[in-house]
Coordinates of C-alpha atoms in Angstrom, one line a residue:
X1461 CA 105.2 131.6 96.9
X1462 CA 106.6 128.0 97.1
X1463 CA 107.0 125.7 100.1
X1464 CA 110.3 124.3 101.1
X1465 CA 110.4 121.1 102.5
X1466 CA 113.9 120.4 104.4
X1467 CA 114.7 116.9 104.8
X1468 CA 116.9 115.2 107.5
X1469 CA 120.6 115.9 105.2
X1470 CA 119.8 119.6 105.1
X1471 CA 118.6 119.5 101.4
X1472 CA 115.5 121.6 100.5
X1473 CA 113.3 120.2 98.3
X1474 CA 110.4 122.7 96.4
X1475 CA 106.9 121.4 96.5
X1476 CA 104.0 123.0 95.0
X1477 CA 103.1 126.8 95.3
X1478 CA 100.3 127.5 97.7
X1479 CA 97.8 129.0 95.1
X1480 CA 98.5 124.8 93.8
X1481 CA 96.7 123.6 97.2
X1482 CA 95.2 120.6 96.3
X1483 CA 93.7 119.4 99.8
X1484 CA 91.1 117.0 100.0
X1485 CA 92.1 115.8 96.3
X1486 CA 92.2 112.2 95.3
X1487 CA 96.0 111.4 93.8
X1488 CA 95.7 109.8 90.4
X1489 CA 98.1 108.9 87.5
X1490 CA 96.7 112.8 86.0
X1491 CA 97.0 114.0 89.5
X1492 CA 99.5 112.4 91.5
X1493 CA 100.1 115.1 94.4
X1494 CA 99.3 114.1 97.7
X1495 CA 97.3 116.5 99.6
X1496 CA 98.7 115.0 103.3
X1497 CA 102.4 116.0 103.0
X1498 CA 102.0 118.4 106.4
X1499 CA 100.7 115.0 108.4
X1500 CA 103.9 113.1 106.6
X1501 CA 106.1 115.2 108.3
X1502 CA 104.3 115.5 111.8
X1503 CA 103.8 111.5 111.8
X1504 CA 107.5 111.1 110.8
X1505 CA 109.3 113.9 113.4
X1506 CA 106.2 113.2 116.7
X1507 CA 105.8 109.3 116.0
X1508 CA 108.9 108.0 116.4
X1509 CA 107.5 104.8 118.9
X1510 CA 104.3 104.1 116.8
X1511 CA 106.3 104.1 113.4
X1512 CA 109.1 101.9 114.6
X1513 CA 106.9 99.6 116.1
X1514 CA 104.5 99.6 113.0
X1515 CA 107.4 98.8 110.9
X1516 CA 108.1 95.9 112.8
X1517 CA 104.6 94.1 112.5
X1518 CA 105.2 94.9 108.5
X1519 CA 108.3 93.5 108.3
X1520 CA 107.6 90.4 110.4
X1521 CA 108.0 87.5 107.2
X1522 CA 109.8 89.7 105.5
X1523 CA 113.3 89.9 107.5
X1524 CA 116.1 91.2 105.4
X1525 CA 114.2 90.0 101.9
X1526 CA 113.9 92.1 98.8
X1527 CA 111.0 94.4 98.9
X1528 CA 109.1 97.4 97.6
X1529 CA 107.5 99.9 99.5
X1530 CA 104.6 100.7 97.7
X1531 CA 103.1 104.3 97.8
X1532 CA 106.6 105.1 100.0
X1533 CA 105.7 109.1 100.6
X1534 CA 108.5 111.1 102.6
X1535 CA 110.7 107.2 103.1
X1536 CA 109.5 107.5 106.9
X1537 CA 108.8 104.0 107.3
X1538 CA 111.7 102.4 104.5
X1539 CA 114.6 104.4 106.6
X1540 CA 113.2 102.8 109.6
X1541 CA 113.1 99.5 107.4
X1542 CA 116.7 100.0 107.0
X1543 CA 117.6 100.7 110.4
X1544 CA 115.5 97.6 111.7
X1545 CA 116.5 95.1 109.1
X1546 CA 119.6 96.0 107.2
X1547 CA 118.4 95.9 104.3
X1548 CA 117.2 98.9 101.7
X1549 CA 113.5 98.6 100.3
X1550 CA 112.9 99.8 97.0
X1551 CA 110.3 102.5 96.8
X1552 CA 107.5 103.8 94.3
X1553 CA 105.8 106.9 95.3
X1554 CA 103.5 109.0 92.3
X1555 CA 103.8 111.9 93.7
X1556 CA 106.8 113.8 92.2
X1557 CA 107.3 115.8 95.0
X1558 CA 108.1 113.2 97.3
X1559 CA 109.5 111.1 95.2
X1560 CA 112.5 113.5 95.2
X1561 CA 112.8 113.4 98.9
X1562 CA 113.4 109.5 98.3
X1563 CA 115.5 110.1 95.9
X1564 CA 117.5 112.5 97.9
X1565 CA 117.6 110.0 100.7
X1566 CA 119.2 107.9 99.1
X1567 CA 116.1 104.9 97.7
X1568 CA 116.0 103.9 94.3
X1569 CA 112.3 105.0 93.4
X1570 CA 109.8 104.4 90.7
X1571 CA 107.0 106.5 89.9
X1572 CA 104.7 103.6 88.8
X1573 CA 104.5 100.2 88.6
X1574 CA 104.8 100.1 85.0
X1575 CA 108.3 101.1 85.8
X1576 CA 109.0 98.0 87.8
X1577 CA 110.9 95.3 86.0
X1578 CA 112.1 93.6 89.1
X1579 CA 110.0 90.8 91.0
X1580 CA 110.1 90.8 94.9
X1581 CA 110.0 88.6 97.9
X1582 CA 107.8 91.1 99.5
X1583 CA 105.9 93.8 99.1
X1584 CA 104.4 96.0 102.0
X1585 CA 101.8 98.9 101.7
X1586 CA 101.1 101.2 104.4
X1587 CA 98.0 103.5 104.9
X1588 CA 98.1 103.4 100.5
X1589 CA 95.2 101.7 98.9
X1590 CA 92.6 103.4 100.7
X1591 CA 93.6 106.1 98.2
X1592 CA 93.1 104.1 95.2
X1593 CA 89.3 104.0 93.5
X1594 CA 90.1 100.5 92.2
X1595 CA 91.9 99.0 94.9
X1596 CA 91.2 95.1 93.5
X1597 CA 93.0 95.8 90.5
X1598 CA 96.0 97.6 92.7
X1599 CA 96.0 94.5 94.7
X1600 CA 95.8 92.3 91.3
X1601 CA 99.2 94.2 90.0
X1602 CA 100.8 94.3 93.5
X1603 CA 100.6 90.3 93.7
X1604 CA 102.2 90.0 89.9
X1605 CA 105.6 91.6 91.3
X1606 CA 106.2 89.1 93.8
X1607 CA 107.5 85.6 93.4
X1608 CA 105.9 82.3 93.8
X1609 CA 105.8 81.7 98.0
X1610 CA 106.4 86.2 98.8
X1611 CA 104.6 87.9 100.3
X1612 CA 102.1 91.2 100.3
X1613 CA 101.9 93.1 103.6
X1614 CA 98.9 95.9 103.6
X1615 CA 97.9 98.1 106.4
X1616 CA 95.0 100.7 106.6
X1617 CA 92.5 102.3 108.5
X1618 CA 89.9 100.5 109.7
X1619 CA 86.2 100.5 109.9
X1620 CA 83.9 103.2 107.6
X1621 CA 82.2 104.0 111.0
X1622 CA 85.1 106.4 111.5
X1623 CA 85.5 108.1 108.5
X1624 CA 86.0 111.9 109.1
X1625 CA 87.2 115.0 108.0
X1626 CA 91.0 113.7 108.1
X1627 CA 90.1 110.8 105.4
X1628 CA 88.4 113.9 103.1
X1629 CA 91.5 115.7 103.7
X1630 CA 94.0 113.0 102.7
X1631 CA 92.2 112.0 99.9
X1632 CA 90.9 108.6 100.8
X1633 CA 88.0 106.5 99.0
X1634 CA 87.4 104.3 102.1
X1635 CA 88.6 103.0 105.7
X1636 CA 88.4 99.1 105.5
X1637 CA 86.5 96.5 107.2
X1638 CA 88.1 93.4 107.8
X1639 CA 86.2 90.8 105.5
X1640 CA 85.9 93.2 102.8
X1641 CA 90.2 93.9 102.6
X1642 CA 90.6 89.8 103.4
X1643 CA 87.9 89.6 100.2
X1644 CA 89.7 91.8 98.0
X1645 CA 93.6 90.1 98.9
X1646 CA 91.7 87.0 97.6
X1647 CA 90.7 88.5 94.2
X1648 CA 94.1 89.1 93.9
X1649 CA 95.0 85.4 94.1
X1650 CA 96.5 85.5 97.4
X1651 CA 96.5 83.8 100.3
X1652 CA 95.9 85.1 103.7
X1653 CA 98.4 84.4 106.7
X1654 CA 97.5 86.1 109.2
X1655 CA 95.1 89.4 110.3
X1656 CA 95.3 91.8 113.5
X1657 CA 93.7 95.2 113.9
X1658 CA 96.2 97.6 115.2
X1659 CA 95.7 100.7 117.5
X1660 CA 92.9 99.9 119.7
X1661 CA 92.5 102.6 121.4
X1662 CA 93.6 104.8 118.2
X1663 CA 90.2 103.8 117.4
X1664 CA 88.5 106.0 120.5
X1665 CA 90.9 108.8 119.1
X1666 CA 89.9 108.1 115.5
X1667 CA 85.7 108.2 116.9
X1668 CA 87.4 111.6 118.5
X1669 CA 88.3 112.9 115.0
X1670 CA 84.9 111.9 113.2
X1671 CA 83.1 114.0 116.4
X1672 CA 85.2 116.6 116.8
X1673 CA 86.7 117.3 113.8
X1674 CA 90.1 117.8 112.4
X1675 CA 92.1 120.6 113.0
X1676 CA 90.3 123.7 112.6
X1677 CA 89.0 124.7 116.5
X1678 CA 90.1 121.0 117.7
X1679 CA 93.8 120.8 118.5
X1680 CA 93.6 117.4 117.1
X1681 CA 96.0 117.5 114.8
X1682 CA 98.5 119.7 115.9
X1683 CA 102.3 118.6 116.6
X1684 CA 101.6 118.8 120.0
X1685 CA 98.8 116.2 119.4
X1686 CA 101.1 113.6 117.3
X1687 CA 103.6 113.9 120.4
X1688 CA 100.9 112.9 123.2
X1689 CA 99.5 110.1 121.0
X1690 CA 102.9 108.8 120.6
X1691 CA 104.3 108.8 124.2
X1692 CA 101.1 108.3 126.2
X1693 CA 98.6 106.4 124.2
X1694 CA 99.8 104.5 122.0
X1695 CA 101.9 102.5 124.7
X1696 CA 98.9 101.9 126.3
X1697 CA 97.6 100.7 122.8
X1698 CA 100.3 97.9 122.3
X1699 CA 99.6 96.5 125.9
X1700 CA 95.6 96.4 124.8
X1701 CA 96.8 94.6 121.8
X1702 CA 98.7 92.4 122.9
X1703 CA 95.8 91.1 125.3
X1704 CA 93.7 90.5 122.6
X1705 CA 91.7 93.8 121.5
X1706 CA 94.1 93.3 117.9
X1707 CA 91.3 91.0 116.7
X1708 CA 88.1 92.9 118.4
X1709 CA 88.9 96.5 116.6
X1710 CA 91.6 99.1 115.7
X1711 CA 92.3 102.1 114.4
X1712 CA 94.0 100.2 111.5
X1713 CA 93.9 96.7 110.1
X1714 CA 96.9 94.4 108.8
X1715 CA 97.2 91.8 107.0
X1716 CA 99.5 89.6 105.5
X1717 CA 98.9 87.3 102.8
X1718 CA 101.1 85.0 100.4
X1719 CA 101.8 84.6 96.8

C-alpha cells in the first residue's frame, strides 16, 4: 500500500510503498530516497519558531540575493525564505519524492548539480552534508556555483559525542566538530566569515536522544515532542545563545564562509 503525502495546497503527492522502507539508508545518486520524510513533516508543522528563526541566521548575508537551497527536502525552510526575504530560492533536492512536493509548491528544482547551469550569490545548506560520504568534494562543487565575493551558508549537527539512533535513522555519515567543518570549507577554497553553534540547550536534548533513544519506548520524537521543543525550549535556547553559549557548544553548528 502507498503513502500519501498531502502538502499545504491540498495536492497529494505518492511516496514509496511501505514494503520500499528504506530507514536508516544512506541517499546516494543510485539511491536517492530519504529515509527522514516523517521528521520533515513533524519539524515543518511543530517547529514553526525554531525554523523561522533558523532561516534567519542563514539568510543573514544573503538578503534578497539569488540562491540555491541545496538538499531543499519538503521546501520547509525556502517558503519561509520567501516569506522572510521576498525573494524565491532555487532548490535541488535528489530525492524524487520530494522533489515533487517542490515542484508542486511552486520552486524551480533540480535533481543534481549537474543540472545547474546558473551561478549564485548564495548558496545555503541545512542539516545536508552530513549525509554525504564525501563531503569535501560536495563542498568543492558547492563553491563552483557561486560568484566571485557569494557566499556558502552550511548548517549541521554538531559534535560526534551525540550521535544516536536519530543520525542512524536519517541516514547520516557524521555530526560535525567545529575545526573539522571550518577545515573542510577551506578545502573548498573558501573563506570563513563567521561561526556560531546553534541550540545550546538542543544539545542536552540531543545527549537525551543518544541515552534514551529515539522513538521506540521514549516519546522523544513524537509530535507532541517537536511541539514542546519548539514553544518551551528552544526560546530558552536563543536567550542562552545570545549570551554567549553560540561559541561554547550547540546542538548544531553554522557557518558562513565567502567565495
Amino acid at each position: 500500500m502507498g503513502l500519501i503525502l498531502r502538502v499545504s495546497n491540498g495536492t497529494d503527492v505518492a511516496t514509496m510503498s511501505q514494503n520500499e522502507s528504506i530507514a536508516g539508508a544512506h541517499q546516494s545518486p543510485e539511491s536517492p530516497a530519504y529515509s527522514g520524510v516523517d521528521e520533515l513533516w513533524h519539524a515543518e508543522n511543530y517547529m514553526k519558531g525554531y525554523n523561522a528563526s533558523v532561516v534567519a541566521k542563514l539568510s543573514r548575508h544573503l538578503f534578497q540575493k539569488k540562491v540555491l537551497e541545496f538538499g531543499a527536502g519538503i521546501g520547509s525552510f525556502a517558503r519561509l525564505w520567501e516569506l522572510q526575504n521576498q525573494s524565491k530560492p532555487e532548490c535541488l533536492e535528489i530525492d524524487p519524492v520530494l522533489r515533487e512536493v517542490l515542484i508542486t509548491r511552486g520552486f524551480v528544482t533540480y535533481a543534481n548539480l549537474g543540472e545547474v547551469q546558473n551561478t549564485y550569490e548564495g548558496i545555503y545548506t541545512s542539516n545536508v552534508i552530513e549525509h554525504i560520504d564525501d563531503d569535501v568534494a560536495t563542498l568543492k562543487q558547492l563553491s563552483q556555483r557561486v560568484i566571485p565575493g557569494g557566499y556558502v551558508v552550511v548548517y549541521v549537527p554538531a559534535f560526534m559525542c551525540l550521535f544516536s539512533d536519530l543520525d542512524r535513522s536519517v541516514g547520516h555519515y557524521r555530526r560535525y566538530e567545529r575545526k573539522e567543518l571550518m577545515t573542510k570549507i577551506k578545502a573548498a577554497n573558501l573563506n570563513i566569515v563567521s561561526w556560531s553553534y546553534v541550540d545550546s540547550v538542543g544539545f542536552f536534548a540531543s545527549l537525551a536522544v543518544r541515552i534514551f533513544g529515539y522513538k521506540g519506548n521514549s516519546p522523544l520524537g513524537s509530535a507532541r515532542s517537536f511541539q514542546i521543543y519548539d514553544r518551551f525550549v528552544y526560546p530558552i535556547s536563543r536567550v542562552l545563545d545570545f549570551l554567549g553559549l553560540r561559541f561554547l557548544f550547540g546542538k548544531n553548528l553554522l557557518v558562513i564562509a565567502r567565495k
